[in-house]
Amino acid sequence: KPYAKFLALLLVSKSVSTSLKAAICRKIISAQENKPHYSILIPALMDTMVQGNLYLTTYSTVTLVNLSRGQELVKNMLVSRGIPGICVDQLKSTDDDLIQYTLVLLTNISKSMHHRELINRFGVGQVLTDLLINSYAKPDKKKVLTELASVIGQLCNDEETRKALTG
């Protein structure tokens, strides 16, 4: 636990270099622990996501993708801490890598009906529709479109969302 606190403090520190923060993300991703102190690391990763550095935002998103894969505890924490709003902002970025990993994160956390309801409250449907309209005719957007289809398909598991997105 002290180690996780140390990593979290480094992640949110203004005086720590971008490369060290990226190395911390890589360390968290590669950790062999079953539950690497989520309650300490997730808030720090989310803070790092919104600090304004595109590279670290993307790295933090990738880290959360890895932590949330198959982990209901992590998904619950992310949704309760407002990750859908952060994701909506990130989807408005012009960076394809950030958009792609944000879509993967949304796919991970939209597997349960409860989480889909909370995600929809942030207006993600309109952002996804805009992204689809702006990407579908561009061959270089293949990876983004693949993940976009995954999120839209996941959200359309609910009748109300399906009607809203097709109406």
mmCIF file of N, CA, C and O in Angstrom, residues 11 18-31 45 55-56 59-60 62-63 66:
data_model
loop_
_atom_site.group_PDB
_atom_site.id
_atom_site.type_symbol
_atom_site.label_atom_id
_atom_site.label_comp_id
_atom_site.label_asym_id
_atom_site.label_seq_id
_atom_site.Cartn_x
_atom_site.Cartn_y
_atom_site.Cartn_z
ATOM 1 N N LEU A 11 2.356 10.494 -9.727
ATOM 2 C CA LEU A 11 1.487 10.751 -10.871
ATOM 3 C C LEU A 11 0.849 12.136 -10.821
ATOM 4 O O LEU A 11 0.708 12.796 -11.853
ATOM 5 N N THR A 18 7.163 14.030 -17.433
ATOM 6 C CA THR A 18 6.224 13.254 -18.244
ATOM 7 C C THR A 18 6.733 11.828 -18.433
ATOM 8 O O THR A 18 5.971 10.869 -18.337
ATOM 9 N N SER A 19 8.014 11.684 -18.690
ATOM 10 C CA SER A 19 8.554 10.339 -18.936
ATOM 11 C C SER A 19 8.471 9.459 -17.693
ATOM 12 O O SER A 19 8.207 8.258 -17.802
ATOM 13 N N LEU A 20 8.657 10.031 -16.503
ATOM 14 C CA LEU A 20 8.524 9.234 -15.282
ATOM 15 C C LEU A 20 7.064 8.840 -15.064
ATOM 16 O O LEU A 20 6.764 7.697 -14.706
ATOM 17 N N LYS A 21 6.152 9.755 -15.323
ATOM 18 C CA LYS A 21 4.733 9.426 -15.182
ATOM 19 C C LYS A 21 4.327 8.330 -16.166
ATOM 20 O O LYS A 21 3.572 7.427 -15.821
ATOM 21 N N ALA A 22 4.836 8.387 -17.386
ATOM 22 C CA ALA A 22 4.552 7.339 -18.377
ATOM 23 C C ALA A 22 5.135 6.003 -17.908
ATOM 24 O O ALA A 22 4.499 4.953 -18.053
ATOM 25 N N ALA A 23 6.321 6.053 -17.307
ATOM 26 C CA ALA A 23 6.946 4.823 -16.781
ATOM 27 C C ALA A 23 6.105 4.236 -15.646
ATOM 28 O O ALA A 23 5.981 3.010 -15.525
ATOM 29 N N ILE A 24 5.512 5.098 -14.839
ATOM 30 C CA ILE A 24 4.633 4.631 -13.754
ATOM 31 C C ILE A 24 3.406 3.942 -14.350
ATOM 32 O O ILE A 24 2.988 2.881 -13.879
ATOM 33 N N CYS A 25 2.852 4.523 -15.389
ATOM 34 C CA CYS A 25 1.706 3.884 -16.064
ATOM 35 C C CYS A 25 2.102 2.505 -16.580
ATOM 36 O O CYS A 25 1.357 1.534 -16.399
ATOM 37 N N ARG A 26 3.277 2.414 -17.214
ATOM 38 C CA ARG A 26 3.745 1.109 -17.711
ATOM 39 C C ARG A 26 3.914 0.122 -16.562
ATOM 40 O O ARG A 26 3.590 -1.054 -16.692
ATOM 41 N N LYS A 27 4.418 0.591 -15.438
ATOM 42 C CA LYS A 27 4.620 -0.258 -14.263
ATOM 43 C C LYS A 27 3.271 -0.778 -13.755
ATOM 44 O O LYS A 27 3.130 -1.957 -13.414
ATOM 45 N N ILE A 28 2.281 0.084 -13.700
ATOM 46 C CA ILE A 28 0.947 -0.317 -13.240
ATOM 47 C C ILE A 28 0.349 -1.348 -14.197
ATOM 48 O O ILE A 28 -0.218 -2.350 -13.771
ATOM 49 N N ILE A 29 0.508 -1.105 -15.498
ATOM 50 C CA ILE A 29 -0.021 -2.039 -16.499
ATOM 51 C C ILE A 29 0.615 -3.418 -16.345
ATOM 52 O O ILE A 29 -0.049 -4.437 -16.435
ATOM 53 N N SER A 30 1.909 -3.440 -16.090
ATOM 54 C CA SER A 30 2.625 -4.721 -16.034
ATOM 55 C C SER A 30 2.599 -5.381 -14.655
ATOM 56 O O SER A 30 3.122 -6.477 -14.496
ATOM 57 N N ALA A 31 1.990 -4.725 -13.676
ATOM 58 C CA ALA A 31 1.953 -5.279 -12.316
ATOM 59 C C ALA A 31 1.263 -6.636 -12.306
ATOM 60 O O ALA A 31 0.257 -6.836 -12.975
ATOM 61 N N LEU A 45 -4.674 8.269 -11.514
ATOM 62 C CA LEU A 45 -4.690 8.118 -12.978
ATOM 63 C C LEU A 45 -5.720 9.051 -13.610
ATOM 64 O O LEU A 45 -5.463 9.665 -14.651
ATOM 65 N N TYR A 55 0.003 13.196 -24.240
ATOM 66 C CA TYR A 55 0.749 11.944 -24.086
ATOM 67 C C TYR A 55 0.346 11.233 -22.795
ATOM 68 O O TYR A 55 0.044 10.034 -22.805
ATOM 69 N N LEU A 56 0.301 11.973 -21.684
ATOM 70 C CA LEU A 56 -0.061 11.368 -20.397
ATOM 71 C C LEU A 56 -1.549 11.031 -20.326
ATOM 72 O O LEU A 56 -1.931 10.042 -19.702
ATOM 73 N N TYR A 59 -1.707 7.777 -22.116
ATOM 74 C CA TYR A 59 -1.105 6.720 -21.306
ATOM 75 C C TYR A 59 -1.998 6.334 -20.123
ATOM 76 O O TYR A 59 -2.167 5.156 -19.805
ATOM 77 N N SER A 60 -2.575 7.327 -19.475
ATOM 78 C CA SER A 60 -3.475 7.060 -18.342
ATOM 79 C C SER A 60 -4.717 6.305 -18.811
ATOM 80 O O SER A 60 -5.198 5.399 -18.128
ATOM 81 N N VAL A 62 -4.922 4.283 -21.428
ATOM 82 C CA VAL A 62 -4.496 2.904 -21.703
ATOM 83 C C VAL A 62 -4.370 2.117 -20.393
ATOM 84 O O VAL A 62 -4.778 0.954 -20.312
ATOM 85 N N THR A 63 -3.826 2.749 -19.375
ATOM 86 C CA THR A 63 -3.675 2.090 -18.072
ATOM 87 C C THR A 63 -5.036 1.730 -17.502
ATOM 88 O O THR A 63 -5.235 0.608 -17.008
ATOM 89 N N ASN A 66 -6.536 -1.264 -19.228
ATOM 90 C CA ASN A 66 -5.979 -2.510 -18.711
ATOM 91 C C ASN A 66 -6.518 -2.863 -17.332
ATOM 92 O O ASN A 66 -6.822 -4.019 -17.060
#
